[in-house]
Amino acid sequence: MVNGVDGQHDANGASAPVAQVRTDPLATFPAHGPYAQMVGWGYVTPRKVVTNNDLANIVDTSDEWIRQHTGIVSRHIVTDESETSATLGAQAGRQALDVAGVPPQKVGLVICATSTPTHVFPSTASQIQDDLGCINAGAYDLSAACSGFVYALAMARSAIVAGDAEYVLVVGAEVMSRFVDWTDRSTCILFGDGAGALLIAASDVKGGIGACELGSDGSGGDLLTLPAGGSARPATLETVSSGEHFIRMDGPAVFRFATRVMADATRSVLQKQGWTLDDLDLVIPHQANSRIIQNSVIKQLKIPPEKVFINIAEYGNTSTASIPIALCEALAEDRISPGKNLVLVGFGGGLSWGALAVNWSVSQQDVSRHWWQGARQQAAYRAGAARSMWRRVERRFASRRDRS
């Protein structure tokens, strides 16, 4: 075949390169839906920015050292007591609903992945559900440390495929700065605050969230932990004075674990999905450390750097929020478009890890809204807030009647 991809020679008789044939990305999805599509997204970070130079005034470090060893330049942290994982998560969730043009009353489930819940209970997800007016939604928190957002997306997909919800709001929200010892240079340089959210919808369009790989190794739980505050060591004067309510990490051990498991999880989820590395358009890894990303998915899997999205420089490690924040920025930079094959991959305390294959289906043009659609969204939020307030008033009157 002259000038063809199957023939061995071109018109001049010279050897012609064989074109790479991509796998049909939808071939391994079920023949029939519903499929779990990502239709809305959003993220938020606090206004306060802490630079490496700021940290150099607090602990024995430098901007050059932090950049070289982590890739981090700055991070955002909360400064107002009213800012919590719930308030940040609600802001990100509202953006996701607005992008999709879906009123909060249609959401059937809210899942919040967080390592820094606003309270032990009620759940942060319940507070987000109330703040947004998702009056018909169940809500729960999911705890899998920095792997949590991938776990939550897997749970959302299961709910969609089972027919239990038409829309699932998945939130990753963290206020890491309140659990960091700002005199410990091994941890305070790493973490930042923020929240990201994705709205997952039941769809007849083939694609969306595909195969997933979830794993855990509890034998390494002590490598990355927050020792006190749970039922094993409830808060006491002793636990507070000894700093047991701050993050503790064995950095070298976590680094070794992360570089291995990020590559392994990516390989595994590609195999489950029936994709090859050549089928992959973009990897969105957990943004913990640029060296971990370089030594895992880039070097071990030989994935070109341009196919790996990294934005850790501005935000640091935002734990469960890092993947959705990165995904939102990749969308803003037009790195994601319909038909693109993605892998979201993360690791965290537990020890835990997770990866998801995604065939993206939503066009940026699909999210443009008329003014009246925005007004409808705002009316839906106000209606939800009014209903929540009325329920509180009803409970107060009921309590007074009980006392009388």
Coordinates of C-alpha atoms in Angstrom, one line a residue:
M1 CA 0.0 0.0 0.0
V2 CA 1.6 3.2 -1.2
N3 CA 1.9 6.0 1.5
G4 CA -0.2 3.8 3.8
V5 CA 0.3 3.0 7.4
D6 CA 0.2 -0.8 6.9
G7 CA 2.6 -0.9 4.0
Q8 CA 6.3 -1.0 4.7
H9 CA 7.4 1.6 2.2
D10 CA 6.5 5.1 0.9
A11 CA 6.2 6.1 -2.8
N12 CA 10.0 6.4 -3.0
G13 CA 10.5 3.0 -1.6
A14 CA 11.8 4.2 1.7
S15 CA 10.8 2.6 4.9
A16 CA 7.7 4.4 6.4
P17 CA 7.0 4.7 10.1
V18 CA 4.1 2.6 11.4
A19 CA 1.4 4.8 12.8
Q20 CA 0.3 4.1 16.3
V21 CA -3.2 2.7 16.4
R22 CA -5.1 3.7 19.6
T23 CA -7.4 1.3 21.4
D24 CA -11.1 2.2 21.1
P25 CA -11.4 3.9 24.5
L26 CA -15.0 3.0 24.9
A27 CA -14.7 -0.7 24.0
T28 CA -14.4 -1.9 27.6
F29 CA -17.2 0.1 29.0
P30 CA -20.5 -1.8 29.6
A31 CA -22.8 -2.1 26.5
H32 CA -25.6 -0.3 28.4
G33 CA -25.7 2.5 30.9
P34 CA -26.2 4.3 33.1
Y35 CA -22.6 5.7 32.8
A36 CA -21.1 8.0 35.4
Q37 CA -20.1 11.2 33.7
M38 CA -18.3 14.2 35.2
V39 CA -20.5 17.1 34.3
G40 CA -19.6 19.9 36.7
W41 CA -16.5 21.0 38.5
G42 CA -15.1 23.7 40.8
Y43 CA -12.5 24.6 43.3
V44 CA -11.6 27.2 45.9
T45 CA -8.5 28.1 47.9
P46 CA -8.2 30.6 50.8
R47 CA -6.8 34.1 50.0
K48 CA -3.8 34.0 52.3
V49 CA -0.7 32.8 50.5
V50 CA 2.3 31.6 52.4
T51 CA 5.5 31.6 50.4
N52 CA 8.7 29.6 51.0
N53 CA 10.4 32.8 52.1
D54 CA 7.7 33.3 54.7
L55 CA 8.4 29.8 56.1
A56 CA 12.2 30.5 56.0
N57 CA 11.4 33.2 58.6
I58 CA 9.8 30.6 60.9
V59 CA 11.8 27.4 60.5
D60 CA 15.3 26.5 59.4
T61 CA 14.7 26.2 55.6
S62 CA 15.0 28.2 52.4
D63 CA 13.1 28.8 49.2
E64 CA 15.8 27.0 47.2
W65 CA 15.7 23.9 49.4
I66 CA 11.9 23.6 49.4
R67 CA 11.7 24.1 45.6
Q68 CA 14.4 21.5 45.0
H69 CA 13.0 18.8 47.3
T70 CA 9.3 19.3 46.8
G71 CA 8.6 21.6 43.8
I72 CA 6.4 23.8 46.1
V73 CA 6.7 27.6 45.9
S74 CA 3.7 28.7 47.9
R75 CA 0.5 27.4 49.6
H76 CA -2.8 28.9 50.6
I77 CA -4.1 28.7 54.2
V78 CA -7.2 29.8 56.0
T79 CA -6.9 32.8 58.4
D80 CA -10.6 33.3 59.4
E81 CA -12.0 31.0 62.1
S82 CA -15.2 30.8 60.1
E83 CA -13.3 29.1 57.2
T84 CA -13.6 25.3 57.6
S85 CA -13.5 22.2 55.4
A86 CA -17.3 22.5 55.2
T87 CA -17.4 26.2 54.0
L88 CA -14.6 25.6 51.5
G89 CA -16.3 22.4 50.3
A90 CA -19.7 24.2 49.9
Q91 CA -18.1 26.9 47.8
A92 CA -16.4 24.3 45.5
G93 CA -19.7 22.3 45.3
R94 CA -21.7 25.4 44.3
Q95 CA -19.3 26.0 41.5
A96 CA -19.7 22.4 40.3
L97 CA -23.5 22.7 40.4
D98 CA -23.4 26.0 38.5
V99 CA -21.1 24.7 35.8
A100 CA -23.5 21.8 35.2
G101 CA -26.6 24.0 35.6
V102 CA -28.1 21.4 38.0
P103 CA -30.2 22.7 40.9
P104 CA -29.2 21.4 44.3
Q105 CA -32.5 19.7 44.8
K106 CA -31.6 17.2 42.1
V107 CA -28.5 15.9 43.9
G108 CA -29.1 12.5 45.4
L109 CA -25.9 12.0 47.3
V110 CA -23.1 14.2 48.7
I111 CA -19.7 12.5 49.5
C112 CA -17.0 14.5 51.2
A113 CA -13.5 13.1 51.2
T114 CA -11.5 14.8 54.0
S115 CA -8.8 14.2 56.5
T116 CA -9.7 17.4 58.4
P117 CA -13.4 17.3 59.0
T118 CA -15.1 20.3 60.5
H119 CA -16.3 18.1 63.4
V120 CA -16.0 14.4 64.3
F121 CA -19.7 14.5 63.7
P122 CA -21.9 15.7 62.2
S123 CA -20.2 14.9 58.9
T124 CA -18.7 17.6 56.8
A125 CA -20.8 16.3 53.9
S126 CA -24.0 16.9 55.9
Q127 CA -23.0 20.5 56.5
I128 CA -22.2 20.9 52.8
Q129 CA -25.5 19.3 51.9
D130 CA -27.3 21.8 54.2
D131 CA -25.3 24.8 53.0
L132 CA -26.1 24.1 49.3
G133 CA -29.7 23.1 49.9
C134 CA -29.3 19.6 48.6
I135 CA -32.5 18.7 50.5
N136 CA -33.0 15.3 48.7
A137 CA -29.5 14.1 49.2
G138 CA -27.9 11.6 51.5
A139 CA -24.5 12.6 52.8
Y140 CA -21.4 11.0 54.3
D141 CA -17.7 11.6 54.8
L142 CA -15.1 9.3 53.5
S143 CA -11.7 9.0 55.2
A144 CA -8.8 7.6 53.1
A145 CA -6.3 10.4 53.6
C146 CA -4.9 11.8 50.4
S147 CA -6.4 8.9 48.4
G148 CA -9.8 9.9 49.5
F149 CA -11.0 11.8 46.4
V150 CA -10.3 8.8 44.1
Y151 CA -12.1 6.5 46.6
A152 CA -15.1 8.9 46.7
L153 CA -15.3 9.0 42.9
A154 CA -15.4 5.2 42.9
M155 CA -18.2 5.3 45.4
A156 CA -20.1 7.8 43.3
R157 CA -19.7 5.7 40.2
S158 CA -21.1 2.7 42.1
A159 CA -24.2 4.8 43.2
I160 CA -24.8 5.9 39.7
V161 CA -24.4 2.5 38.1
A162 CA -26.7 0.9 40.7
G163 CA -29.4 3.5 40.0
D164 CA -29.3 4.9 43.5
A165 CA -28.8 8.5 42.5
E166 CA -29.0 10.6 39.3
Y167 CA -26.5 13.1 40.5
V168 CA -23.7 12.7 43.1
L169 CA -21.7 15.6 44.4
V170 CA -18.1 14.6 45.3
V171 CA -16.1 17.0 47.3
G172 CA -12.5 16.9 48.5
A173 CA -12.0 19.6 51.2
E174 CA -9.1 20.2 53.6
V175 CA -7.9 22.7 56.2
M176 CA -4.5 21.1 56.7
S177 CA -2.9 24.2 58.2
R178 CA -4.8 23.6 61.5
F179 CA -3.2 20.2 61.9
V180 CA 0.3 21.2 61.0
D181 CA 3.1 21.9 63.5
W182 CA 4.5 25.2 62.2
T183 CA 7.8 24.5 64.0
D184 CA 8.3 21.2 62.2
R185 CA 10.0 21.9 58.9
S186 CA 9.5 18.4 57.7
T187 CA 5.7 18.9 57.4
C188 CA 4.9 22.6 57.6
I189 CA 6.5 23.2 54.2
L190 CA 4.3 20.6 52.5
F191 CA 0.6 21.3 53.1
G192 CA -2.0 23.8 52.0
D193 CA -5.7 24.3 52.3
G194 CA -8.4 24.1 49.6
A195 CA -11.4 22.3 48.2
G196 CA -12.4 20.9 44.9
A197 CA -15.6 19.3 43.7
L198 CA -17.0 17.2 40.8
L199 CA -20.7 16.6 40.0
I200 CA -21.2 13.1 38.7
A201 CA -24.3 12.4 36.6
A202 CA -26.1 9.3 35.3
S203 CA -25.9 9.4 31.5
D204 CA -26.7 7.3 28.5
V205 CA -23.6 8.6 26.8
K206 CA -20.9 5.9 26.9
G207 CA -17.8 6.8 28.8
G208 CA -17.1 8.7 32.0
I209 CA -15.6 7.0 35.0
G210 CA -14.4 3.5 34.1
A211 CA -12.2 1.0 35.9
C212 CA -10.8 1.7 39.3
E213 CA -8.0 0.3 41.4
L214 CA -8.2 0.8 45.2
G215 CA -5.8 -0.6 47.7
S216 CA -4.6 -0.4 51.3
D217 CA -1.8 -1.6 53.5
G218 CA -2.6 -1.0 57.2
S219 CA 0.7 -2.3 58.3
G220 CA 2.1 1.2 57.3
G221 CA -0.5 3.2 59.2
D222 CA 2.1 4.7 61.5
L223 CA 4.1 6.2 58.6
L224 CA 1.7 9.0 58.1
T225 CA -0.7 9.7 61.0
L226 CA -2.3 12.2 63.3
P227 CA -1.9 10.3 66.6
A228 CA -4.4 11.9 69.0
G229 CA -8.0 13.1 68.7
G230 CA -9.6 9.7 68.1
S231 CA -11.0 7.1 70.5
A232 CA -7.6 5.6 71.0
R233 CA -6.1 8.9 72.3
P234 CA -8.8 11.4 73.0
A235 CA -7.8 15.0 73.6
T236 CA -6.2 15.6 77.0
L237 CA -3.8 18.2 78.3
E238 CA -1.0 15.7 77.8
T239 CA -1.8 15.0 74.1
V240 CA -2.1 18.7 73.4
S241 CA 1.1 19.7 75.1
S242 CA 3.0 16.9 73.4
G243 CA 1.8 17.9 69.9
E244 CA 0.0 14.7 69.2
H245 CA -2.8 16.6 67.4
F246 CA -0.3 17.5 64.6
I247 CA 0.6 15.5 61.5
R248 CA 3.5 13.1 61.9
M249 CA 5.2 11.5 58.9
D250 CA 8.1 9.3 58.1
G251 CA 9.1 11.2 55.0
P252 CA 11.6 8.8 53.4
A253 CA 9.4 5.7 54.0
V254 CA 6.3 7.5 52.5
F255 CA 8.4 8.6 49.5
R256 CA 9.5 5.1 48.8
F257 CA 6.0 3.8 49.1
A258 CA 4.5 6.5 47.0
T259 CA 6.9 6.3 44.1
R260 CA 6.2 2.5 43.8
V261 CA 2.5 2.5 44.3
M262 CA 1.6 5.4 42.1
A263 CA 3.2 3.6 39.1
D264 CA 1.7 0.3 40.1
A265 CA -1.8 1.7 40.5
T266 CA -1.6 3.4 37.1
R267 CA -0.5 0.2 35.4
S268 CA -3.2 -1.8 37.1
V269 CA -6.1 0.6 36.2
L270 CA -4.9 0.8 32.6
Q271 CA -4.9 -3.0 32.4
K272 CA -8.4 -3.2 33.9
Q273 CA -9.7 -0.6 31.4
G274 CA -8.0 -2.3 28.5
W275 CA -5.9 0.8 27.6
T276 CA -2.2 1.0 26.8
L277 CA 0.1 3.8 27.8
D278 CA -0.2 5.1 24.3
D279 CA -4.0 5.5 24.7
L280 CA -3.4 7.7 27.7
D281 CA -3.8 11.5 27.1
L282 CA -3.3 12.9 30.6
V283 CA -2.4 11.7 34.1
I284 CA -3.7 13.8 37.0
P285 CA -1.7 12.6 40.1
H286 CA -2.1 13.5 43.7
Q287 CA 0.1 16.6 44.2
A288 CA 2.2 15.6 47.2
N289 CA 5.7 16.2 45.9
S290 CA 7.0 16.9 42.4
R291 CA 9.8 14.4 43.0
I292 CA 7.3 11.6 43.7
I293 CA 5.5 12.4 40.5
Q294 CA 8.7 12.5 38.5
N295 CA 10.0 9.2 40.0
S296 CA 6.8 7.3 39.6
V297 CA 4.5 7.9 36.7
I298 CA 7.0 9.8 34.5
K299 CA 10.2 7.8 35.0
Q300 CA 8.9 4.3 35.9
L301 CA 6.1 4.3 33.3
K302 CA 8.0 6.5 30.8
I303 CA 5.0 8.7 30.4
P304 CA 6.1 12.0 28.7
P305 CA 6.0 15.0 31.1
E306 CA 3.6 16.8 28.9
K307 CA 1.0 14.0 29.6
V308 CA 1.3 14.5 33.4
F309 CA -0.4 17.5 35.0
I310 CA 1.5 19.1 37.8
N311 CA 0.4 22.3 39.7
I312 CA 1.9 21.6 43.1
A313 CA 4.1 24.8 42.9
E314 CA 1.2 27.1 43.8
Y315 CA -0.9 25.0 46.2
G316 CA 1.4 22.5 48.0
N317 CA -0.2 19.3 49.1
T318 CA -3.9 19.9 49.7
S319 CA -4.6 16.2 50.4
T320 CA -8.0 15.2 49.1
A321 CA -8.5 18.5 47.3
S322 CA -5.3 18.2 45.2
I323 CA -6.7 16.0 42.4
P324 CA -10.0 18.0 41.8
I325 CA -8.1 21.3 41.9
A326 CA -5.6 20.0 39.3
L327 CA -8.4 18.7 37.1
C328 CA -10.1 22.1 37.2
E329 CA -6.9 23.8 36.2
A330 CA -6.3 21.3 33.4
L331 CA -9.7 22.1 32.1
A332 CA -9.0 25.8 32.3
E333 CA -5.8 25.3 30.3
D334 CA -7.7 23.2 27.6
R335 CA -5.7 20.1 28.5
I336 CA -8.9 18.1 28.7
S337 CA -11.5 17.8 25.9
P338 CA -14.1 15.3 24.8
G339 CA -12.7 11.9 23.9
K340 CA -9.5 12.3 26.1
N341 CA -8.5 9.4 28.2
L342 CA -7.4 10.3 31.8
V343 CA -6.0 8.5 34.8
L344 CA -6.5 10.0 38.2
V345 CA -4.1 8.5 40.7
G346 CA -3.3 9.1 44.4
F347 CA -1.8 7.7 47.5
G348 CA -2.1 8.6 51.2
G349 CA -2.1 7.6 54.8
G350 CA -3.5 4.2 55.7
L351 CA -1.5 3.4 53.8
S352 CA -3.8 3.7 50.9
W353 CA -3.8 4.3 47.1
G354 CA -6.3 4.6 44.3
A355 CA -6.5 5.1 40.5
L356 CA -9.4 5.7 38.1
A357 CA -9.7 5.6 34.3
V358 CA -11.9 8.3 32.8
N359 CA -13.0 8.9 29.3
W360 CA -13.9 12.6 29.2
S361 CA -17.2 13.5 27.4
V362 CA -18.2 17.1 28.3
S363 CA -17.3 20.0 26.1
Q364 CA -16.5 23.4 27.6
Q365 CA -19.1 24.8 25.3
D366 CA -21.7 22.7 27.0
V367 CA -21.3 24.6 30.2
S368 CA -22.1 28.1 28.9
R369 CA -25.3 29.4 30.5
H370 CA -27.9 32.0 29.8
W371 CA -28.6 34.6 32.4
W372 CA -31.9 33.1 33.4
Q373 CA -30.2 29.7 34.1
G374 CA -27.9 31.5 36.6
A375 CA -30.9 33.2 38.2
R376 CA -32.7 29.8 38.5
Q377 CA -29.7 28.4 40.3
Q378 CA -29.6 31.3 42.7
A379 CA -33.3 30.9 43.4
A380 CA -32.7 27.2 44.1
Y381 CA -30.0 28.0 46.6
R382 CA -32.2 30.5 48.4
A383 CA -35.1 28.1 48.5
G384 CA -32.8 25.5 50.1
A385 CA -31.5 28.0 52.6
A386 CA -35.0 29.0 53.5
R387 CA -36.1 25.4 54.0
S388 CA -33.1 24.8 56.3
M389 CA -33.8 27.9 58.3
W390 CA -37.5 26.9 58.7
R391 CA -36.5 23.4 59.9
R392 CA -34.3 25.0 62.6
V393 CA -37.1 27.2 63.7
E394 CA -39.5 24.3 63.9
R395 CA -37.0 22.4 66.1
R396 CA -36.6 25.3 68.5
F397 CA -40.4 25.6 69.0
A398 CA -40.6 21.8 69.4
S399 CA -37.9 21.9 72.1
R400 CA -39.7 24.7 73.9
R401 CA -42.9 22.7 73.9
D402 CA -41.1 19.7 75.3
R403 CA -39.6 21.7 78.1
S404 CA -43.0 23.2 79.0

